[in-house]
Structures are given as structure tokens and as C-alpha cells.
C-alpha positions as semicolon CSV with decimal commas, in nm:
position;residue;x (nm);y (nm);z (nm)
1;M;12,845;5,441;0,578
2;K;12,908;5,257;0,903
3;T;13,265;5,174;1,005
4;V;13,350;4,876;1,224
5;Y;13,664;4,920;1,436
6;S;13,829;4,750;1,733
7;P;14,094;4,907;1,959
8;L;14,240;4,559;2,014
9;H;14,441;4,603;1,693
10;A;14,681;4,818;1,897
11;G;14,817;4,512;2,077
12;H;14,998;4,416;1,758
13;A;15,272;4,674;1,806
14;G;15,649;4,687;1,821
15;Q;15,692;4,376;1,608
16;M;15,995;4,337;1,383
17;E;16,000;4,207;1,026
18;L;16,254;4,064;0,784
19;V;16,308;4,271;0,469
20;T;16,567;4,244;0,193
21;S;16,877;4,324;0,395
22;A;16,775;4,366;0,757
23;I;16,537;4,298;1,042
24;V;16,351;4,626;1,092
25;P;16,051;4,764;1,284
26;G;15,730;4,659;1,112
27;F;15,583;4,896;0,856
28;E;15,238;4,765;0,954
29;K;15,182;4,960;1,275
30;P;14,892;5,080;1,491
31;S;14,904;5,438;1,367
32;R;14,771;5,315;1,031
33;A;14,431;5,230;1,177
34;E;14,426;5,534;1,403
35;F;14,487;5,777;1,114
36;I;14,202;5,614;0,921
37;K;13,967;5,622;1,219
38;A;14,046;5,991;1,279
39;R;13,967;6,068;0,916
40;V;13,639;5,875;0,932
41;E;13,547;6,095;1,227
42;S;13,661;6,425;1,077
43;E;13,481;6,354;0,748
44;K;13,167;6,246;0,936
45;L;13,151;5,933;0,720
46;G;12,905;5,773;0,961
47;P;12,894;5,594;1,296
48;I;13,187;5,387;1,419
49;I;13,071;5,068;1,586
50;A;13,241;4,789;1,777
51;P;13,261;4,439;1,632
52;V;13,055;4,147;1,752
53;E;13,261;3,845;1,856
54;H;13,241;3,543;1,626
55;D;13,375;3,194;1,665
56;L;13,641;3,080;1,421
57;A;13,417;2,852;1,217
58;A;13,393;3,112;0,941
59;A;13,773;3,136;0,922
60;K;13,794;2,759;0,883
61;R;13,566;2,778;0,578
62;V;13,852;2,932;0,379
63;H;14,159;2,836;0,585
64;R;14,283;2,496;0,695
65;A;14,166;2,415;1,046
66;D;14,518;2,325;1,164
67;Y;14,647;2,664;1,049
68;I;14,374;2,859;1,230
69;D;14,422;2,648;1,542
70;F;14,795;2,725;1,530
71;L;14,767;3,105;1,532
72;P;14,655;3,159;1,896
73;T;14,929;2,922;2,017
74;V;15,224;3,106;1,866
75;W;15,308;3,349;2,144
76;P;15,255;3,102;2,431
77;Q;15,474;2,847;2,254
78;W;15,737;3,111;2,175
79;I;15,764;3,208;2,541
80;A;15,746;2,848;2,666
81;E;16,045;2,754;2,450
82;G;16,251;3,031;2,607
83;H;16,254;3,282;2,323
84;A;16,239;3,660;2,359
85;G;16,152;3,943;2,123
86;T;15,945;3,910;1,806
87;A;15,838;3,558;1,707
88;M;15,967;3,524;1,351
89;P;16,036;3,231;1,115
90;F;16,380;3,169;0,972
91;T;16,340;2,853;0,762
92;W;16,075;2,741;0,513
93;P;15,984;2,405;0,351
94;T;16,056;2,508;-0,007
95;R;16,054;2,282;-0,316
96;G;16,225;1,949;-0,252
97;L;16,174;1,963;0,126
98;R;15,902;1,794;0,328
99;G;15,598;2,017;0,365
100;D;15,363;1,747;0,489
101;V;15,506;1,691;0,837
102;P;15,459;1,980;1,084
103;P;15,768;2,011;1,307
104;K;15,735;2,044;1,683
105;R;15,942;2,356;1,758
106;I;15,771;2,694;1,731
107;D;16,044;2,862;1,525
108;A;16,009;2,583;1,267
109;L;15,629;2,587;1,280
110;L;15,636;2,958;1,200
111;G;15,815;2,873;0,877
112;Y;15,586;2,580;0,807
113;Y;15,282;2,810;0,817
114;S;15,427;3,115;0,633
115;F;15,586;3,226;0,309
116;D;15,795;3,519;0,436
117;G;15,927;3,692;0,747
118;G;15,669;3,968;0,752
119;A;15,385;3,808;0,951
120;T;15,546;3,809;1,293
121;F;15,409;3,792;1,648
122;V;15,428;3,981;1,974
123;E;15,217;3,926;2,284
124;G;14,911;4,112;2,154
125;T;14,918;3,982;1,797
126;W;14,659;3,707;1,828
127;A;14,405;3,938;1,995
128;A;14,456;4,183;1,708
129;I;14,415;3,909;1,446
130;K;14,094;3,788;1,608
131;S;13,955;4,140;1,639
132;S;14,030;4,207;1,271
133;F;13,839;3,892;1,178
134;D;13,547;4,002;1,399
135;V;13,552;4,348;1,239
136;A;13,524;4,197;0,891
137;L;13,236;3,966;0,977
138;T;13,047;4,234;1,168
139;A;13,073;4,471;0,870
140;A;12,967;4,188;0,638
141;G;12,660;4,143;0,856
142;L;12,565;4,506;0,804
143;V;12,569;4,458;0,426
144;K;12,375;4,132;0,448
145;D;12,112;4,309;0,659
146;G;12,054;4,571;0,392
147;E;12,318;4,843;0,422
148;R;12,434;4,964;0,081
149;S;12,792;4,952;0,206
150;A;13,007;4,914;0,515
151;F;13,372;4,965;0,601
152;A;13,569;4,702;0,792
153;L;13,865;4,891;0,940
154;C;14,070;4,574;0,967
155;R;14,415;4,562;1,119
156;P;14,616;4,350;1,064
157;P;14,524;4,316;0,696
158;G;14,449;3,984;0,530
159;H;14,483;3,944;0,154
160;H;14,826;3,773;0,156
161;A;14,702;3,494;0,388
162;G;14,624;3,172;0,202
163;A;14,440;2,859;0,301
164;G;14,732;2,735;0,510
165;F;14,983;3,018;0,528
166;M;15,047;3,369;0,656
167;G;15,275;3,638;0,516
168;G;15,292;4,001;0,416
169;Y;15,155;4,121;0,754
170;C;14,847;3,899;0,698
171;Y;14,719;3,608;0,911
172;I;14,346;3,556;0,848
173;N;14,220;3,658;0,504
174;N;13,938;3,889;0,609
175;A;13,810;3,956;0,256
176;A;13,803;3,585;0,173
177;V;13,630;3,504;0,502
178;A;13,365;3,766;0,428
179;A;13,314;3,643;0,072
180;Q;13,266;3,284;0,187
181;W;13,037;3,399;0,468
182;F;12,816;3,580;0,216
183;R;12,801;3,260;0,010
184;D;12,708;3,060;0,318
185;Q;12,432;3,311;0,391
186;G;12,278;3,251;0,048
187;A;12,457;3,482;-0,197
188;K;12,512;3,300;-0,528
189;R;12,814;3,492;-0,657
190;I;13,066;3,726;-0,496
191;S;13,332;3,943;-0,658
192;I;13,648;4,042;-0,472
193;L;13,808;4,353;-0,621
194;D;14,159;4,396;-0,480
195;V;14,304;4,743;-0,543
196;D;14,606;4,706;-0,313
197;Y;14,947;4,771;-0,471
198;H;15,064;4,420;-0,378
199;H;14,896;4,119;-0,536
200;G;14,641;3,945;-0,315
201;N;14,815;3,610;-0,353
202;G;14,631;3,452;-0,060
203;T;14,290;3,546;-0,197
204;Q;14,382;3,407;-0,539
205;E;14,506;3,081;-0,389
206;I;14,190;3,029;-0,184
207;F;13,943;3,074;-0,468
208;Y;14,152;2,973;-0,773
209;D;13,944;2,666;-0,866
210;R;13,603;2,816;-0,793
211;A;13,344;2,984;-1,014
212;D;13,127;3,126;-0,735
213;V;13,384;3,385;-0,621
214;Q;13,540;3,606;-0,886
215;V;13,878;3,754;-0,791
216;L;14,017;4,063;-0,966
217;N;14,362;4,197;-0,867
218;L;14,522;4,528;-0,972
219;H;14,886;4,528;-0,860
220;G;15,258;4,564;-0,921
221;D;15,415;4,327;-1,174
222;P;15,525;4,010;-0,989
223;M;15,833;3,983;-1,210
224;V;15,981;4,270;-1,008
225;E;15,749;4,322;-0,709
226;Y;15,650;4,141;-0,391
227;P;15,500;3,886;-0,339
228;F;15,665;3,776;-0,667
229;F;15,535;3,421;-0,706
230;L;15,173;3,483;-0,807
231;G;14,991;3,758;-0,994
232;H;15,079;3,706;-1,360
233;A;14,819;3,784;-1,625
234;D;14,807;3,424;-1,744
235;E;14,677;3,303;-1,404
236;R;14,308;3,285;-1,486
237;G;14,183;3,011;-1,255
238;A;14,178;2,633;-1,279
239;G;13,908;2,373;-1,334
240;A;13,569;2,519;-1,248
241;G;13,745;2,846;-1,169
242;E;13,890;2,895;-1,518
243;G;13,825;3,255;-1,623
244;F;13,714;3,374;-1,280
245;N;14,058;3,491;-1,160
246;L;14,180;3,806;-1,333
247;N;14,515;3,976;-1,275
248;Y;14,622;4,323;-1,388
249;P;14,999;4,347;-1,326
250;M;15,142;4,694;-1,390
251;P;15,497;4,834;-1,403
252;F;15,678;5,056;-1,154
253;G;15,578;5,420;-1,193
254;T;15,218;5,352;-1,298
255;G;15,005;5,662;-1,246
256;W;14,632;5,724;-1,247
257;D;14,568;5,719;-1,622
258;A;14,722;5,375;-1,679
259;W;14,596;5,235;-1,349
260;N;14,245;5,352;-1,428
261;V;14,247;5,161;-1,758
262;S;14,289;4,843;-1,553
263;L;14,019;4,953;-1,307
264;E;13,773;5,016;-1,589
265;D;13,836;4,676;-1,743
266;A;13,808;4,504;-1,406
267;C;13,480;4,682;-1,330
268;A;13,339;4,589;-1,670
269;R;13,425;4,222;-1,614
270;L;13,285;4,240;-1,263
271;A;12,959;4,384;-1,392
272;A;12,936;4,110;-1,655
273;Y;12,980;3,848;-1,381
274;A;12,681;4,005;-1,201
275;P;12,768;3,924;-0,840
276;D;12,526;3,969;-0,555
277;I;12,787;4,154;-0,346
278;V;13,126;4,316;-0,404
279;V;13,406;4,284;-0,149
280;V;13,677;4,547;-0,200
281;S;14,023;4,471;-0,064
282;L;14,102;4,836;0,001
283;G;14,475;4,889;-0,007
284;V;14,597;5,244;-0,063
285;D;14,968;5,166;-0,098
286;T;14,930;5,267;-0,464
287;F;14,996;5,618;-0,329
288;E;15,296;5,806;-0,469
289;K;15,456;5,852;-0,126
290;D;15,414;5,498;-0,001
291;P;15,749;5,380;0,141
292;I;15,730;5,021;0,015
293;S;15,544;5,064;-0,316
294;Q;15,614;5,198;-0,663
295;F;15,290;5,337;-0,810
296;K;15,218;5,709;-0,841
297;L;14,853;5,767;-0,754
298;K;14,776;6,095;-0,581
299;S;14,531;6,168;-0,300
300;L;14,285;6,327;-0,542
301;D;14,264;5,995;-0,731
302;Y;14,116;5,791;-0,447
303;P;13,765;5,942;-0,449
304;K;13,750;5,853;-0,820
305;I;13,806;5,487;-0,730
306;G;13,510;5,498;-0,494
307;Q;13,295;5,673;-0,753
308;R;13,369;5,403;-1,011
309;I;13,289;5,122;-0,769
310;A;12,963;5,295;-0,676
311;K;12,859;5,294;-1,043
312;L;12,839;4,917;-1,024
313;G;12,525;4,966;-0,815
314;L;12,595;4,665;-0,595
315;P;12,607;4,613;-0,218
316;T;12,970;4,668;-0,126
317;L;13,189;4,572;0,168
318;F;13,519;4,760;0,197
319;V;13,791;4,569;0,386
320;Q;14,105;4,759;0,481
321;E;14,430;4,612;0,351
322;G;14,763;4,792;0,293
323;G;14,888;5,149;0,287
324;Y;15,201;5,254;0,473
325;A;15,241;5,628;0,418
326;V;15,064;5,666;0,749
327;E;15,017;6,043;0,749
328;E;14,813;6,019;0,428
329;I;14,653;5,677;0,473
330;G;14,343;5,826;0,632
331;I;14,298;6,082;0,355
332;N;14,338;5,815;0,085
333;A;14,137;5,529;0,237
334;V;13,849;5,751;0,343
335;G;13,872;5,930;0,009
336;V;13,764;5,606;-0,159
337;L;13,472;5,577;0,082
338;T;13,352;5,935;0,044
339;G;13,388;5,897;-0,331
340;F;13,164;5,591;-0,313
341;E;12,916;5,800;-0,116
342;D;12,964;6,077;-0,376
343;R;13,041;6,352;-0,131
């Protein structure tokens, strides 16, 4: 399996984030990608290749054009307005406030285009975002050209980014971009299987009223877990998309046996949908030692995930999402990939 990787991700480093009671160093840090890359190399998964640059047209197929155009301007605007440190929002246009008029100041625009204080910016953030997008599309191209599978080692991740908003460390929704790109290249149906601990709220929002992209999410119960405001089992799509969005919320403490019941059901529904290609949002923050998650999967469970996905017998693009126990993230993420390869 080929891996696509860009060193430009490392420019997104040293950023701060807002959590429940404090502003803290970001959990989403460069070592995540480096541990995974090192494991790809040590396991001899296959060649690691550089991404090909793409213009942003593919991003604008799933995101609002004004949102995508905003992202590269954040840091220059932040500096031009005299700010220092991490660019971070502090106010949001919630219910009852105007959300249709973009403000002019950068600190307000950050809130206008986000849902939390986790997608923040430093000088190298935009270059990292763009490289992550290029990684995803380059890996998608490998699958389109006949590879059985490919791994997009994306950083920053993407599945919390919606059509017009960022959040949860995510800016461009790489899995959604790839799914739409496959459609634009002639695929009739795509399934996105999101196995990250946190619900892929951005992916759901983008495709919620569509029947041509099936979205299946296995995640922590939004009644008690971030991102809280999407991910309930009764969210099944709307209009033409009714029945093509499937959520599997699970309680704190869920281990392999219970989690695997959800995986089996999701895979059965995916197979019945009969997509041309599967896009896997590969988060491994389901791990028992993850510092911001509450599931109890063990490292030996991750190859079993890959093995089950391989049984679908479909071309598969793996897109890296979450996972914050950085010392084990390489073992767990690459474990899924070697399991898929059955070795």
C-alpha cells in the first residue's frame, strides 16, 4: 500500500487550543504524523510518496467558496491587525445572533467560520492545511488509477470541518473532498466509514441530504461527548439523503466486543449500498490510552478493523483523522493498514 505524506504538516506546530477550563498546547501536534510515518517505514507497508499540488477547486465542491478563500488569509490578517500568538476565536454567532453578515475583524471572522476553539492558526497552519488536502487528493488518484488501496497521511485532520466551518483541529474535510472527487471522476456511489472516536459532524453535515454518498459514523455518544451537537442515532439523512446517514453512538468505556458489533452492522449496510469506493476516516483515538477519548480498544484490535474492511472487497482510501496517544498512534493506525493487507 502506498502512503502519501508531506513534511509541510510540521509548520502547524506550537498552536494553542481552548478546552473546558483552559487554553492549552494543542493535542494535535506534528509528532502524530511522524510516529505514523516511522511505523509505515518500519513495517515496510510500501513506498511513501510526496503529494501532487492541486488547486482548491475540489475543496470548493464540498465547502463554501468564501470559507475556503478565508483560510489562507487568517494569519496575514491576524498579524496585520496587531495580534500575537495563536489566532483563536472567542465569540460565535449562535442561535438568535446574525450569522449571515461576515464581520470585518479577524478575531470575529474566526468565530464566524468555526464552531469551537480547537481549529487555531499559527504562521505555518495554512501551508499544512493545503498540504493535507493535496495528500488526500493524491492518494485518491492512486485508487482511481487502479490501486486496491492507498493511505493519505493527512495532518491536520478533516472530518469535523463542514461546508462553511472549521473546528476540532479540522479545516478542510479531506475525506469529503476525496469522496466528491471520486464522484466527479465518474464513481456512482461512495461510502465514507468513519471509525474515529469523535463523530464526523462535518462529513455528516456536508452529505446529509444526498443519496450518492453514504456516511457511517462509529463514535462516542453525543449526549456526553464532543462534538455534542450531532451524531445521534435518529439522524438518518434528509430529503434524498434519508437513510444514507447512519450513526452508531456508544457509551464511555466501550471495548472491542461492543464496538465490533457496530462495525459489523456498518459494514453490512455498506455492502448492501454497494459503493464503487470506500473512504475510511481513520481515527485511532478509540484507543484505551488516548488522552481525550473514552473507549477501550487495544492495539491488537486495530488489525482486525483492517481485516473487516478488506472483506468488503472494494477499492479503499484511508484518510488519517484523530488519535492523540502519540507513542502508540503509529502502531494503531498502521495496524489497521497491515490488517487490511492481511499481514
